PDB file of C-alpha atoms in Angstrom:
ATOM      1  CA  MET X  25      98.371 133.720  62.008  1.00  0.00           C
ATOM      2  CA  LYS X  26     101.566 133.140  64.620  1.00  0.00           C
ATOM      3  CA  LEU X  27     101.959 129.828  65.853  1.00  0.00           C
ATOM      4  CA  GLU X  28     102.775 130.695  69.533  1.00  0.00           C
ATOM      5  CA  HIS X  29     102.723 127.262  71.592  1.00  0.00           C
ATOM      6  CA  TRP X  30     104.724 124.962  68.595  1.00  0.00           C
ATOM      7  CA  LYS X  31     106.528 123.692  71.792  1.00  0.00           C
ATOM      8  CA  GLU X  32     103.416 122.232  73.584  1.00  0.00           C
ATOM      9  CA  TYR X  33     102.659 120.832  69.912  1.00  0.00           C
ATOM     10  CA  LEU X  34     105.896 118.779  70.257  1.00  0.00           C
ATOM     11  CA  ILE X  35     104.913 117.881  73.867  1.00  0.00           C
ATOM     12  CA  GLU X  36     101.743 116.562  72.416  1.00  0.00           C
ATOM     13  CA  ALA X  37     103.560 114.628  69.776  1.00  0.00           C
ATOM     14  CA  TRP X  38     105.940 113.314  72.572  1.00  0.00           C
ATOM     15  CA  GLY X  39     103.136 112.063  75.028  1.00  0.00           C
ATOM     16  CA  LEU X  40     101.168 109.835  72.221  1.00  0.00           C
ATOM     17  CA  GLY X  41     104.392 108.585  70.807  1.00  0.00           C
ATOM     18  CA  THR X  42     105.495 107.546  74.352  1.00  0.00           C
ATOM     19  CA  PHE X  43     101.776 106.130  74.934  1.00  0.00           C
ATOM     20  CA  MET X  44     102.444 104.420  71.979  1.00  0.00           C
ATOM     21  CA  VAL X  45     105.814 103.172  72.419  1.00  0.00           C
ATOM     22  CA  SER X  46     104.621 101.460  75.525  1.00  0.00           C
ATOM     23  CA  ALA X  47     101.431 100.384  74.186  1.00  0.00           C
ATOM     24  CA  GLY X  48     103.638  98.380  71.662  1.00  0.00           C
ATOM     25  CA  ILE X  49     106.038  96.956  73.988  1.00  0.00           C
ATOM     26  CA  PHE X  50     103.801  95.804  76.612  1.00  0.00           C
ATOM     27  CA  ALA X  51     101.548  94.300  73.749  1.00  0.00           C
ATOM     28  CA  THR X  52     104.509  92.705  72.490  1.00  0.00           C
ATOM     29  CA  LEU X  53     105.899  90.873  75.305  1.00  0.00           C
ATOM     30  CA  LEU X  54     102.351  90.175  76.515  1.00  0.00           C
ATOM     31  CA  TYR X  55     100.865  88.284  73.913  1.00  0.00           C
ATOM     32  CA  SER X  56     103.504  87.906  71.060  1.00  0.00           C
ATOM     33  CA  PRO X  57     104.769  84.195  71.262  1.00  0.00           C
ATOM     34  CA  ALA X  58     108.211  85.102  70.358  1.00  0.00           C
ATOM     35  CA  PHE X  59     108.640  86.501  74.307  1.00  0.00           C
ATOM     36  CA  PRO X  60     108.275  84.037  77.246  1.00  0.00           C
ATOM     37  CA  PHE X  61     105.287  86.095  78.910  1.00  0.00           C
ATOM     38  CA  SER X  62     102.731  84.962  76.513  1.00  0.00           C
ATOM     39  CA  MET X  63     103.038  81.743  77.276  1.00  0.00           C
ATOM     40  CA  ILE X  64     104.007  82.066  81.315  1.00  0.00           C
ATOM     41  CA  ILE X  65     100.663  83.999  81.599  1.00  0.00           C
ATOM     42  CA  ALA X  66      98.530  82.342  79.424  1.00  0.00           C
ATOM     43  CA  ASN X  67      95.025  83.576  80.662  1.00  0.00           C
ATOM     44  CA  ASP X  68      94.010  86.371  78.029  1.00  0.00           C
ATOM     45  CA  PHE X  69      92.144  88.002  81.510  1.00  0.00           C
ATOM     46  CA  LEU X  70      95.351  88.189  83.236  1.00  0.00           C
ATOM     47  CA  LYS X  71      97.296  89.516  80.167  1.00  0.00           C
ATOM     48  CA  GLY X  72      94.783  91.661  79.696  1.00  0.00           C
ATOM     49  CA  LEU X  73      94.576  93.290  83.144  1.00  0.00           C
ATOM     50  CA  LEU X  74      98.204  93.706  83.063  1.00  0.00           C
ATOM     51  CA  MET X  75      97.862  95.492  79.544  1.00  0.00           C
ATOM     52  CA  GLY X  76      95.815  97.975  81.208  1.00  0.00           C
ATOM     53  CA  ILE X  77      97.491  98.564  84.436  1.00  0.00           C
ATOM     54  CA  ALA X  78     100.459  99.259  81.970  1.00  0.00           C
ATOM     55  CA  MET X  79      98.817 101.831  80.281  1.00  0.00           C
ATOM     56  CA  GLY X  80      96.480 103.268  82.982  1.00  0.00           C
ATOM     57  CA  ILE X  81     100.177 103.921  84.496  1.00  0.00           C
ATOM     58  CA  THR X  82     101.911 105.294  81.437  1.00  0.00           C
ATOM     59  CA  ALA X  83      98.732 107.926  81.084  1.00  0.00           C
ATOM     60  CA  ILE X  84      99.219 108.854  84.657  1.00  0.00           C
ATOM     61  CA  ALA X  85     103.006 109.363  84.223  1.00  0.00           C
ATOM     62  CA  ILE X  86     102.514 111.383  81.051  1.00  0.00           C
ATOM     63  CA  ILE X  87      99.488 113.570  82.416  1.00  0.00           C
ATOM     64  CA  TYR X  88     101.989 114.513  85.592  1.00  0.00           C
ATOM     65  CA  SER X  89     105.080 114.977  84.105  1.00  0.00           C
ATOM     66  CA  PRO X  90     106.467 118.447  83.577  1.00  0.00           C
ATOM     67  CA  TRP X  91     105.870 118.160  79.963  1.00  0.00           C
ATOM     68  CA  GLY X  92     102.459 116.771  80.473  1.00  0.00           C
ATOM     69  CA  LYS X  93     101.549 119.412  83.058  1.00  0.00           C
ATOM     70  CA  ARG X  94     102.998 122.403  80.457  1.00  0.00           C
ATOM     71  CA  SER X  95     100.708 121.204  77.659  1.00  0.00           C
ATOM     72  CA  GLY X  96      97.636 119.975  79.424  1.00  0.00           C
ATOM     73  CA  ALA X  97      98.344 116.264  78.374  1.00  0.00           C
ATOM     74  CA  HIS X  98      95.659 115.727  75.762  1.00  0.00           C
ATOM     75  CA  ILE X  99      97.195 112.813  73.985  1.00  0.00           C
ATOM     76  CA  ASN X 100      94.021 112.389  72.692  1.00  0.00           C
ATOM     77  CA  PRO X 101      92.249 114.414  69.983  1.00  0.00           C
ATOM     78  CA  ALA X 102      88.776 113.687  71.860  1.00  0.00           C
ATOM     79  CA  VAL X 103      90.167 115.931  74.656  1.00  0.00           C
ATOM     80  CA  THR X 104      91.685 118.345  72.194  1.00  0.00           C
ATOM     81  CA  ILE X 105      88.766 118.812  70.249  1.00  0.00           C
ATOM     82  CA  THR X 106      86.536 119.127  73.545  1.00  0.00           C
ATOM     83  CA  PHE X 107      88.448 121.719  74.777  1.00  0.00           C
ATOM     84  CA  PHE X 108      88.129 123.760  71.194  1.00  0.00           C
ATOM     85  CA  ARG X 109      84.627 123.430  71.545  1.00  0.00           C
ATOM     86  CA  LEU X 110      84.970 124.843  75.142  1.00  0.00           C
ATOM     87  CA  LYS X 111      86.723 127.869  73.660  1.00  0.00           C
ATOM     88  CA  LYS X 112      90.199 126.765  76.607  1.00  0.00           C
ATOM     89  CA  ILE X 113      91.934 126.728  72.912  1.00  0.00           C
ATOM     90  CA  THR X 114      92.193 128.602  69.365  1.00  0.00           C
ATOM     91  CA  ALA X 115      91.322 126.533  66.320  1.00  0.00           C
ATOM     92  CA  LEU X 116      94.872 126.953  65.295  1.00  0.00           C
ATOM     93  CA  ASP X 117      95.792 125.019  68.713  1.00  0.00           C
ATOM     94  CA  ALA X 118      93.563 122.568  68.263  1.00  0.00           C
ATOM     95  CA  PHE X 119      94.529 122.079  64.707  1.00  0.00           C
ATOM     96  CA  GLY X 120      98.340 121.958  65.948  1.00  0.00           C
ATOM     97  CA  TYR X 121      98.080 119.318  68.891  1.00  0.00           C
ATOM     98  CA  ILE X 122      95.995 116.865  66.573  1.00  0.00           C
ATOM     99  CA  VAL X 123      98.594 117.259  63.991  1.00  0.00           C
ATOM    100  CA  ALA X 124     101.138 116.526  66.467  1.00  0.00           C
ATOM    101  CA  GLN X 125      99.621 113.984  68.226  1.00  0.00           C
ATOM    102  CA  PHE X 126      98.792 111.960  65.001  1.00  0.00           C
ATOM    103  CA  ILE X 127     102.455 112.357  63.848  1.00  0.00           C
ATOM    104  CA  GLY X 128     103.631 111.837  67.840  1.00  0.00           C
ATOM    105  CA  GLY X 129     101.791 107.940  67.751  1.00  0.00           C
ATOM    106  CA  LEU X 130     102.983 107.137  64.301  1.00  0.00           C
ATOM    107  CA  LEU X 131     106.726 107.828  65.272  1.00  0.00           C
ATOM    108  CA  GLY X 132     106.201 105.749  68.430  1.00  0.00           C
ATOM    109  CA  VAL X 133     105.006 103.142  66.945  1.00  0.00           C
ATOM    110  CA  LEU X 134     107.530 103.263  64.074  1.00  0.00           C
ATOM    111  CA  LEU X 135     110.063 103.395  66.898  1.00  0.00           C
ATOM    112  CA  VAL X 136     108.459 100.340  68.544  1.00  0.00           C
ATOM    113  CA  ALA X 137     108.797  98.242  64.655  1.00  0.00           C
ATOM    114  CA  VAL X 138     112.111  99.021  64.348  1.00  0.00           C
ATOM    115  CA  ILE X 139     113.366  97.873  68.543  1.00  0.00           C
ATOM    116  CA  LEU X 140     111.012  95.469  68.051  1.00  0.00           C
ATOM    117  CA  GLY X 141     110.868  93.881  64.541  1.00  0.00           C
ATOM    118  CA  SER X 142     108.643  91.304  63.007  1.00  0.00           C
ATOM    119  CA  SER X 143     107.798  90.073  66.712  1.00  0.00           C
ATOM    120  CA  PHE X 144     105.611  93.835  66.787  1.00  0.00           C
ATOM    121  CA  THR X 145     104.743  94.322  63.332  1.00  0.00           C
ATOM    122  CA  GLU X 146     103.187  90.866  62.527  1.00  0.00           C
ATOM    123  CA  SER X 147     100.299  88.819  64.060  1.00  0.00           C
ATOM    124  CA  PRO X 148      98.820  88.982  67.071  1.00  0.00           C
ATOM    125  CA  ILE X 149     100.460  92.211  67.467  1.00  0.00           C
ATOM    126  CA  ASN X 150     100.167  93.838  64.056  1.00  0.00           C
ATOM    127  CA  TYR X 151     101.753  97.542  65.476  1.00  0.00           C
ATOM    128  CA  VAL X 152      99.263  97.691  67.845  1.00  0.00           C
ATOM    129  CA  VAL X 153      96.109  98.128  65.341  1.00  0.00           C
ATOM    130  CA  THR X 154      92.597  98.337  67.460  1.00  0.00           C
ATOM    131  CA  VAL X 155      90.393  96.548  64.866  1.00  0.00           C
ATOM    132  CA  PRO X 156      86.499  95.885  65.212  1.00  0.00           C
ATOM    133  CA  GLY X 157      85.661  92.540  66.912  1.00  0.00           C
ATOM    134  CA  GLN X 158      83.272  89.851  66.171  1.00  0.00           C
ATOM    135  CA  TRP X 159      80.049  92.606  66.324  1.00  0.00           C
ATOM    136  CA  GLY X 160      81.430  94.709  63.473  1.00  0.00           C
ATOM    137  CA  TRP X 161      82.912  98.079  62.984  1.00  0.00           C
ATOM    138  CA  THR X 162      79.465  99.594  64.003  1.00  0.00           C
ATOM    139  CA  ILE X 163      79.351  98.396  67.641  1.00  0.00           C
ATOM    140  CA  ALA X 164      83.300  99.770  67.705  1.00  0.00           C
ATOM    141  CA  LEU X 165      82.522 103.097  66.609  1.00  0.00           C
ATOM    142  CA  ILE X 166      79.471 103.215  68.801  1.00  0.00           C
ATOM    143  CA  ALA X 167      81.860 101.375  71.838  1.00  0.00           C
ATOM    144  CA  GLU X 168      84.229 104.390  71.339  1.00  0.00           C
ATOM    145  CA  PHE X 169      82.251 106.834  71.499  1.00  0.00           C
ATOM    146  CA  ILE X 170      80.935 105.997  74.684  1.00  0.00           C
ATOM    147  CA  LEU X 171      84.231 105.324  75.984  1.00  0.00           C
ATOM    148  CA  SER X 172      85.203 108.752  74.809  1.00  0.00           C
ATOM    149  CA  LEU X 173      82.334 110.726  76.193  1.00  0.00           C
ATOM    150  CA  VAL X 174      83.052 108.629  79.909  1.00  0.00           C
ATOM    151  CA  LEU X 175      86.382 110.116  80.055  1.00  0.00           C
ATOM    152  CA  MET X 176      85.313 113.570  78.528  1.00  0.00           C
ATOM    153  CA  LEU X 177      82.481 113.537  81.273  1.00  0.00           C
ATOM    154  CA  MET X 178      85.120 112.923  83.976  1.00  0.00           C
ATOM    155  CA  VAL X 179      87.559 114.739  82.863  1.00  0.00           C
ATOM    156  CA  LEU X 180      85.149 117.955  82.490  1.00  0.00           C
ATOM    157  CA  PHE X 181      84.086 116.903  86.043  1.00  0.00           C
ATOM    158  CA  THR X 182      86.699 116.078  88.067  1.00  0.00           C
ATOM    159  CA  SER X 183      88.840 119.423  86.321  1.00  0.00           C
ATOM    160  CA  ASN X 184      86.188 121.843  87.135  1.00  0.00           C
ATOM    161  CA  ASN X 185      85.642 120.405  90.762  1.00  0.00           C
ATOM    162  CA  HIS X 186      88.436 122.208  93.608  1.00  0.00           C
ATOM    163  CA  GLN X 187      88.367 119.229  95.498  1.00  0.00           C
ATOM    164  CA  LEU X 188      88.807 116.551  92.466  1.00  0.00           C
ATOM    165  CA  SER X 189      91.107 118.789  90.238  1.00  0.00           C
ATOM    166  CA  LYS X 190      94.448 117.644  91.213  1.00  0.00           C
ATOM    167  CA  TYR X 191      93.176 113.712  90.701  1.00  0.00           C
ATOM    168  CA  THR X 192      92.252 113.757  87.410  1.00  0.00           C
ATOM    169  CA  GLY X 193      95.001 112.363  86.078  1.00  0.00           C
ATOM    170  CA  ILE X 194      94.694 109.381  88.376  1.00  0.00           C
ATOM    171  CA  PHE X 195      91.040 109.142  87.327  1.00  0.00           C
ATOM    172  CA  ALA X 196      91.850 109.120  83.627  1.00  0.00           C
ATOM    173  CA  GLY X 197      94.697 106.377  84.292  1.00  0.00           C
ATOM    174  CA  PHE X 198      92.252 104.433  85.791  1.00  0.00           C
ATOM    175  CA  LEU X 199      89.590 105.031  83.082  1.00  0.00           C
ATOM    176  CA  VAL X 200      92.432 103.958  80.575  1.00  0.00           C
ATOM    177  CA  ALA X 201      93.251 100.637  82.588  1.00  0.00           C
TER     178      ALA X 201
END
């Protein structure tokens, strides 16, 4: 058992870590009462729109970066698992990618916590943890499944279409937004 792709694992950690740093910073700027944007932009729909745009641009930047191109910019265990199931990566690589993604995501969140402190770690941001809404965890799980399914169908469709493949990252960014 040889870890040939350890550099790609590190890139995956960087990718998800970067995504989480972006999520943490933008969420704190837009939603924390410690920052003026939460008062200036009072409309929750507009805040959500700006947050979505920020995260979509972040995803596109990671995907089209030289490092993102090298690792495949999965930055999501669902993408990694799909590529494993399609036999595009080995079980060892899937494991390495997923472990790296978790570590990168955790380190990204911890970095934002150190930089922004309680405005990030306390309510209403709470480390940008996603929690089920008013309909509970079952609906949240179903929604997450559907969102991941749509993302993967889009990635598989566009990446296997010669005319669309170079735009897969842009489509992914729009879906993230």
